[in-house]
Amino acid sequence: MFYEDQGNGLPVIFLHGFPLDHTMWQHQTAALKGSYRVITPDLPGMGQSDIPQEPMMLDEYANRIIALMDHLNIHKAVLAGFSMGGYVAFSLLSKAPERFTAVILSNTRPESDSQEARINRFRMAASLLENGSVTARDAMLPKLLTGHTLEKDSHRKEMLSKTMLAMKPEGLVLACLSMAYRKDSSELLAGMHMPALVIAGSQDIVTPPEIMEQMAKLIPNAHYAEINGAAHLAPLERPEDYNRILLDFLQKLGS
Ligand code: MLT
């Protein structure tokens, strides 16, 4: 599994979304690595990580993250998950809560897929095999950034598009199937006993702010923050606002 490990201090592990890789966290890595140890893996089958040769449910993605922590001698870390990375975070918190001291859930949702959403994942998987990663790029790009950013910031749009087109379709198919069969994590969240930060984008249509706010209410003592002018990919679209909220949360945890 590909990963980057930068800086020293309290370890923070960032898990990216679909169909993305560790580069979605570039602004958070830059802002944190002076004071924290920042670990940004590419989930199996995505980015520069190899395609797994076994069926992948979210628990298997989580197992690989625990193995990476063991490999890096990280006993405990702060866990940050964005969207699909949030689903992997739920699985990690259910399997090995003792390995995490705090959690940041960004643009994600606790409930499992409806039957309709599941069928759409199968359609996406079929089209990925037929047409390649352009399927995922075309489906996701208009949702990741606001219309305003897509229109005004061609550099960011092109960079994201390139990242998504470079994905291996088979890896994305495994990710689609794992998300289609994910469990509901509401009960897990309601029973959580660690500092939690929930971050939403005001214009996110994939994981709308209403859902994120409800999720934050489920988690005992969670802090909820909404970023104005951000669509789904809030950490990359509004990095300054995002980092301010993130650093404020991390600083309160101490070291
Ligand atoms: C993601 O951003 O990781 C995906 O949109 C999540 C999902 O499709 O449920």
CSV table of C-alpha atoms and ligand atoms in Angstrom, one decimal:
chain,number,residue,atom,x,y,z
A,1,MET,CA,0.0,0.0,0.0
A,2,PHE,CA,1.3,3.4,-0.9
A,3,TYR,CA,1.5,6.0,1.8
A,4,GLU,CA,3.2,9.2,2.8
A,5,ASP,CA,4.5,9.8,6.3
A,6,GLN,CA,5.6,13.3,7.1
A,7,GLY,CA,6.5,15.4,10.1
A,8,ASN,CA,6.8,14.5,13.8
A,9,GLY,CA,4.4,14.6,16.8
A,10,LEU,CA,0.9,13.3,17.4
A,11,PRO,CA,0.1,11.0,14.5
A,12,VAL,CA,-2.9,11.9,12.3
A,13,ILE,CA,-4.1,9.4,9.7
A,14,PHE,CA,-6.1,10.9,6.7
A,15,LEU,CA,-8.2,8.5,4.7
A,16,HIS,CA,-9.3,9.8,1.2
A,17,GLY,CA,-12.6,9.4,-0.6
A,18,PHE,CA,-13.7,7.8,-3.9
A,19,PRO,CA,-12.4,8.0,-6.6
A,20,LEU,CA,-9.4,9.9,-5.1
A,21,ASP,CA,-6.1,9.4,-3.5
A,22,HIS,CA,-3.8,10.9,-0.8
A,23,THR,CA,-3.3,14.1,-2.8
A,24,MET,CA,-6.8,15.4,-1.8
A,25,TRP,CA,-5.2,16.1,1.6
A,26,GLN,CA,-2.3,18.2,0.2
A,27,HIS,CA,-3.3,21.4,2.0
A,28,GLN,CA,-3.9,19.6,5.3
A,29,THR,CA,-0.5,17.9,5.0
A,30,ALA,CA,1.2,21.2,4.3
A,31,ALA,CA,-0.5,22.9,7.2
A,32,LEU,CA,0.1,20.1,9.8
A,33,LYS,CA,3.4,18.5,9.1
A,34,GLY,CA,5.4,21.2,11.0
A,35,SER,CA,3.7,20.1,14.3
A,36,TYR,CA,2.1,16.6,13.7
A,37,ARG,CA,3.0,13.3,12.1
A,38,VAL,CA,0.8,13.2,9.0
A,39,ILE,CA,0.1,9.8,7.4
A,40,THR,CA,-1.8,9.8,4.1
A,41,PRO,CA,-2.2,6.4,2.5
A,42,ASP,CA,-3.7,5.5,-0.8
A,43,LEU,CA,-6.5,3.0,0.0
A,44,PRO,CA,-5.9,-0.4,-1.6
A,45,GLY,CA,-6.6,-0.4,-5.4
A,46,MET,CA,-6.7,3.4,-5.5
A,47,GLY,CA,-4.0,6.0,-6.3
A,48,GLN,CA,-0.6,4.4,-6.3
A,49,SER,CA,-1.6,1.3,-4.2
A,50,ASP,CA,-1.8,-2.1,-5.8
A,51,ILE,CA,-5.1,-3.7,-6.7
A,52,PRO,CA,-6.0,-6.3,-3.9
A,53,GLN,CA,-6.3,-9.9,-5.1
A,54,GLU,CA,-9.2,-10.6,-2.7
A,55,PRO,CA,-12.8,-9.3,-2.2
A,56,MET,CA,-12.7,-6.0,-0.4
A,57,MET,CA,-15.3,-5.1,2.1
A,58,LEU,CA,-14.8,-2.0,4.3
A,59,ASP,CA,-13.4,-4.2,7.0
A,60,GLU,CA,-10.6,-5.3,4.7
A,61,TYR,CA,-9.7,-1.7,4.0
A,62,ALA,CA,-9.6,-1.1,7.7
A,63,ASN,CA,-7.4,-4.2,8.3
A,64,ARG,CA,-4.8,-2.7,5.9
A,65,ILE,CA,-4.8,0.6,7.8
A,66,ILE,CA,-4.3,-1.3,11.1
A,67,ALA,CA,-1.4,-3.2,9.4
A,68,LEU,CA,0.1,0.1,8.2
A,69,MET,CA,-0.1,1.5,11.8
A,70,ASP,CA,1.7,-1.6,13.1
A,71,HIS,CA,4.3,-1.3,10.4
A,72,LEU,CA,4.9,2.4,11.3
A,73,ASN,CA,5.0,1.6,15.0
A,74,ILE,CA,2.0,3.8,15.6
A,75,HIS,CA,0.1,2.6,18.6
A,76,LYS,CA,-2.5,5.4,18.7
A,77,ALA,CA,-3.5,8.1,16.3
A,78,VAL,CA,-6.1,10.7,15.4
A,79,LEU,CA,-8.2,9.4,12.6
A,80,ALA,CA,-9.6,11.6,9.8
A,81,GLY,CA,-11.9,10.1,7.2
A,82,PHE,CA,-13.4,11.8,4.2
A,83,SER,CA,-16.6,10.2,2.6
A,84,MET,CA,-15.5,6.7,1.7
A,85,GLY,CA,-12.5,7.3,4.0
A,86,GLY,CA,-15.2,8.0,6.7
A,87,TYR,CA,-16.8,4.6,6.0
A,88,VAL,CA,-13.4,3.0,6.5
A,89,ALA,CA,-13.0,5.1,9.7
A,90,PHE,CA,-16.3,3.6,11.0
A,91,SER,CA,-15.0,0.1,10.5
A,92,LEU,CA,-11.7,1.0,12.2
A,93,LEU,CA,-13.6,2.5,15.2
A,94,SER,CA,-15.7,-0.6,15.5
A,95,LYS,CA,-12.7,-3.0,15.2
A,96,ALA,CA,-10.0,-1.2,17.1
A,97,PRO,CA,-11.3,1.8,19.0
A,98,GLU,CA,-8.3,1.6,21.4
A,99,ARG,CA,-6.0,2.6,18.6
A,100,PHE,CA,-7.6,6.0,18.1
A,101,THR,CA,-7.7,9.0,20.4
A,102,ALA,CA,-10.0,11.3,18.4
A,103,VAL,CA,-11.9,11.3,15.1
A,104,ILE,CA,-12.6,13.8,12.3
A,105,LEU,CA,-15.5,12.8,10.0
A,106,SER,CA,-15.6,14.9,6.9
A,107,ASN,CA,-18.4,14.9,4.3
A,108,THR,CA,-19.5,11.3,5.1
A,109,ARG,CA,-22.7,9.6,6.3
A,110,PRO,CA,-23.4,6.8,8.8
A,111,GLU,CA,-26.3,5.0,7.1
A,112,SER,CA,-25.9,2.1,4.6
A,113,ASP,CA,-26.9,2.3,1.0
A,114,SER,CA,-30.6,2.1,-0.1
A,115,GLN,CA,-31.4,-0.7,-2.6
A,116,GLU,CA,-31.5,2.0,-5.3
A,117,ALA,CA,-28.1,3.4,-4.3
A,118,ARG,CA,-26.7,-0.1,-4.3
A,119,ILE,CA,-28.0,-0.8,-7.9
A,120,ASN,CA,-26.4,2.5,-8.9
A,121,ARG,CA,-23.0,1.3,-7.6
A,122,PHE,CA,-23.4,-1.9,-9.7
A,123,ARG,CA,-24.1,0.3,-12.7
A,124,MET,CA,-21.0,2.4,-12.0
A,125,ALA,CA,-18.9,-0.8,-11.6
A,126,ALA,CA,-20.1,-2.1,-14.9
A,127,SER,CA,-19.4,1.1,-16.7
A,128,LEU,CA,-16.0,1.4,-15.1
A,129,LEU,CA,-15.1,-2.0,-16.6
A,130,GLU,CA,-16.6,-1.0,-19.9
A,131,ASN,CA,-15.4,2.6,-20.3
A,132,GLY,CA,-12.6,3.0,-17.7
A,133,SER,CA,-12.1,5.5,-14.9
A,134,VAL,CA,-13.6,8.4,-17.0
A,135,THR,CA,-17.0,7.0,-15.7
A,136,ALA,CA,-16.1,7.9,-12.2
A,137,ARG,CA,-14.5,11.2,-13.2
A,138,ASP,CA,-17.7,12.3,-15.1
A,139,ALA,CA,-20.0,11.2,-12.3
A,140,MET,CA,-18.0,12.8,-9.4
A,141,LEU,CA,-16.3,15.9,-10.7
A,142,PRO,CA,-19.4,18.1,-10.9
A,143,LYS,CA,-20.2,17.1,-7.3
A,144,LEU,CA,-16.7,17.5,-5.7
A,145,LEU,CA,-16.4,21.2,-6.3
A,146,THR,CA,-19.0,24.0,-6.5
A,147,GLY,CA,-20.1,25.3,-9.9
A,148,HIS,CA,-18.3,28.5,-9.0
A,149,THR,CA,-14.9,26.8,-8.4
A,150,LEU,CA,-15.3,24.6,-11.5
A,151,GLU,CA,-15.9,27.7,-13.6
A,152,LYS,CA,-13.2,29.9,-12.1
A,153,ASP,CA,-10.4,27.5,-11.1
A,154,SER,CA,-9.5,25.5,-14.1
A,155,HIS,CA,-6.2,24.5,-12.5
A,156,ARG,CA,-7.9,22.7,-9.6
A,157,LYS,CA,-10.4,21.2,-11.9
A,158,GLU,CA,-7.7,19.8,-14.2
A,159,MET,CA,-5.7,18.5,-11.3
A,160,LEU,CA,-8.6,16.6,-9.9
A,161,SER,CA,-9.7,15.3,-13.3
A,162,LYS,CA,-6.1,14.0,-13.9
A,163,THR,CA,-6.1,12.2,-10.5
A,164,MET,CA,-9.4,10.5,-11.2
A,165,LEU,CA,-8.5,9.5,-14.7
A,166,ALA,CA,-5.3,7.9,-13.5
A,167,MET,CA,-7.3,5.5,-11.2
A,168,LYS,CA,-7.3,1.8,-12.1
A,169,PRO,CA,-10.9,0.8,-13.0
A,170,GLU,CA,-10.6,-2.6,-11.2
A,171,GLY,CA,-9.6,-0.8,-7.9
A,172,LEU,CA,-12.6,1.5,-8.2
A,173,VAL,CA,-14.9,-1.4,-8.8
A,174,LEU,CA,-13.8,-3.0,-5.6
A,175,ALA,CA,-14.4,0.3,-3.8
A,176,CYS,CA,-17.9,0.6,-5.3
A,177,LEU,CA,-18.8,-2.9,-4.1
A,178,SER,CA,-17.4,-2.3,-0.6
A,179,MET,CA,-19.5,0.8,-0.3
A,180,ALA,CA,-22.6,-0.9,-1.6
A,181,TYR,CA,-22.5,-3.5,1.2
A,182,ARG,CA,-21.4,-1.2,4.1
A,183,LYS,CA,-23.2,-1.5,7.4
A,184,ASP,CA,-25.2,1.2,9.2
A,185,SER,CA,-22.8,2.8,11.7
A,186,SER,CA,-25.4,5.0,13.6
A,187,GLU,CA,-25.2,2.8,16.7
A,188,LEU,CA,-21.5,2.7,16.7
A,189,LEU,CA,-21.4,6.5,16.6
A,190,ALA,CA,-24.0,6.9,19.3
A,191,GLY,CA,-21.7,4.8,21.6
A,192,MET,CA,-18.5,6.6,20.9
A,193,HIS,CA,-16.4,8.0,23.7
A,194,MET,CA,-13.7,10.1,22.1
A,195,PRO,CA,-13.4,13.7,20.9
A,196,ALA,CA,-15.1,14.0,17.5
A,197,LEU,CA,-15.2,16.7,14.9
A,198,VAL,CA,-17.8,16.6,12.0
A,199,ILE,CA,-17.1,18.9,9.0
A,200,ALA,CA,-19.7,19.5,6.3
A,201,GLY,CA,-19.7,21.6,3.1
A,202,SER,CA,-22.7,24.0,2.8
A,203,GLN,CA,-23.2,23.0,-0.9
A,204,ASP,CA,-22.4,19.3,-0.6
A,205,ILE,CA,-25.0,17.3,-2.5
A,206,VAL,CA,-23.3,13.9,-1.9
A,207,THR,CA,-23.4,14.2,1.9
A,208,PRO,CA,-25.6,17.2,2.6
A,209,PRO,CA,-25.0,19.4,5.7
A,210,GLU,CA,-28.4,18.3,7.2
A,211,ILE,CA,-27.2,14.7,7.2
A,212,MET,CA,-23.8,15.7,8.7
A,213,GLU,CA,-25.4,17.8,11.4
A,214,GLN,CA,-27.7,14.9,12.3
A,215,MET,CA,-24.7,12.6,12.4
A,216,ALA,CA,-22.9,15.1,14.7
A,217,LYS,CA,-25.9,15.1,17.1
A,218,LEU,CA,-25.6,11.3,17.3
A,219,ILE,CA,-22.1,11.3,18.6
A,220,PRO,CA,-21.8,12.3,22.2
A,221,ASN,CA,-20.1,15.8,22.6
A,222,ALA,CA,-19.2,16.0,18.9
A,223,HIS,CA,-18.3,19.4,17.5
A,224,TYR,CA,-20.1,20.3,14.2
A,225,ALA,CA,-18.7,22.8,11.6
A,226,GLU,CA,-20.0,23.8,8.3
A,227,ILE,CA,-17.9,25.4,5.6
A,228,ASN,CA,-19.6,28.0,3.4
A,229,GLY,CA,-19.0,27.8,-0.3
A,230,ALA,CA,-17.8,24.2,-0.2
A,231,ALA,CA,-19.2,21.3,-2.1
A,232,HIS,CA,-18.3,17.6,-1.3
A,233,LEU,CA,-14.5,18.0,-1.4
A,234,ALA,CA,-14.4,20.6,1.3
A,235,PRO,CA,-10.7,20.0,2.4
A,236,LEU,CA,-9.5,20.8,-1.2
A,237,GLU,CA,-12.0,23.4,-2.1
A,238,ARG,CA,-11.8,25.6,1.0
A,239,PRO,CA,-8.5,24.6,2.6
A,240,GLU,CA,-8.0,27.7,4.7
A,241,ASP,CA,-11.4,27.4,6.4
A,242,TYR,CA,-11.0,23.6,6.7
A,243,ASN,CA,-7.5,23.8,8.2
A,244,ARG,CA,-8.6,26.5,10.7
A,245,ILE,CA,-11.3,24.2,12.1
A,246,LEU,CA,-9.0,21.1,12.0
A,247,LEU,CA,-6.1,22.8,13.8
A,248,ASP,CA,-8.4,24.3,16.4
A,249,PHE,CA,-9.7,20.8,17.1
A,250,LEU,CA,-6.2,19.2,17.2
A,251,GLN,CA,-4.8,22.0,19.4
A,252,LYS,CA,-7.5,21.4,22.0
A,253,LEU,CA,-6.5,17.7,22.1
A,254,GLY,CA,-3.0,18.7,23.2
A,255,SER,CA,-0.2,16.2,22.3
B,1,MLT,C1,-16.8,9.5,-1.8
B,1,MLT,O1,-16.7,10.7,-2.0
B,1,MLT,O2,-15.9,8.8,-1.2
B,1,MLT,C2,-18.1,8.8,-2.3
B,1,MLT,O3,-18.8,9.8,-3.0
B,1,MLT,C3,-18.8,8.2,-1.2
B,1,MLT,C4,-20.1,7.5,-1.7
B,1,MLT,O4,-20.3,7.4,-2.9
B,1,MLT,O5,-20.9,7.1,-0.8
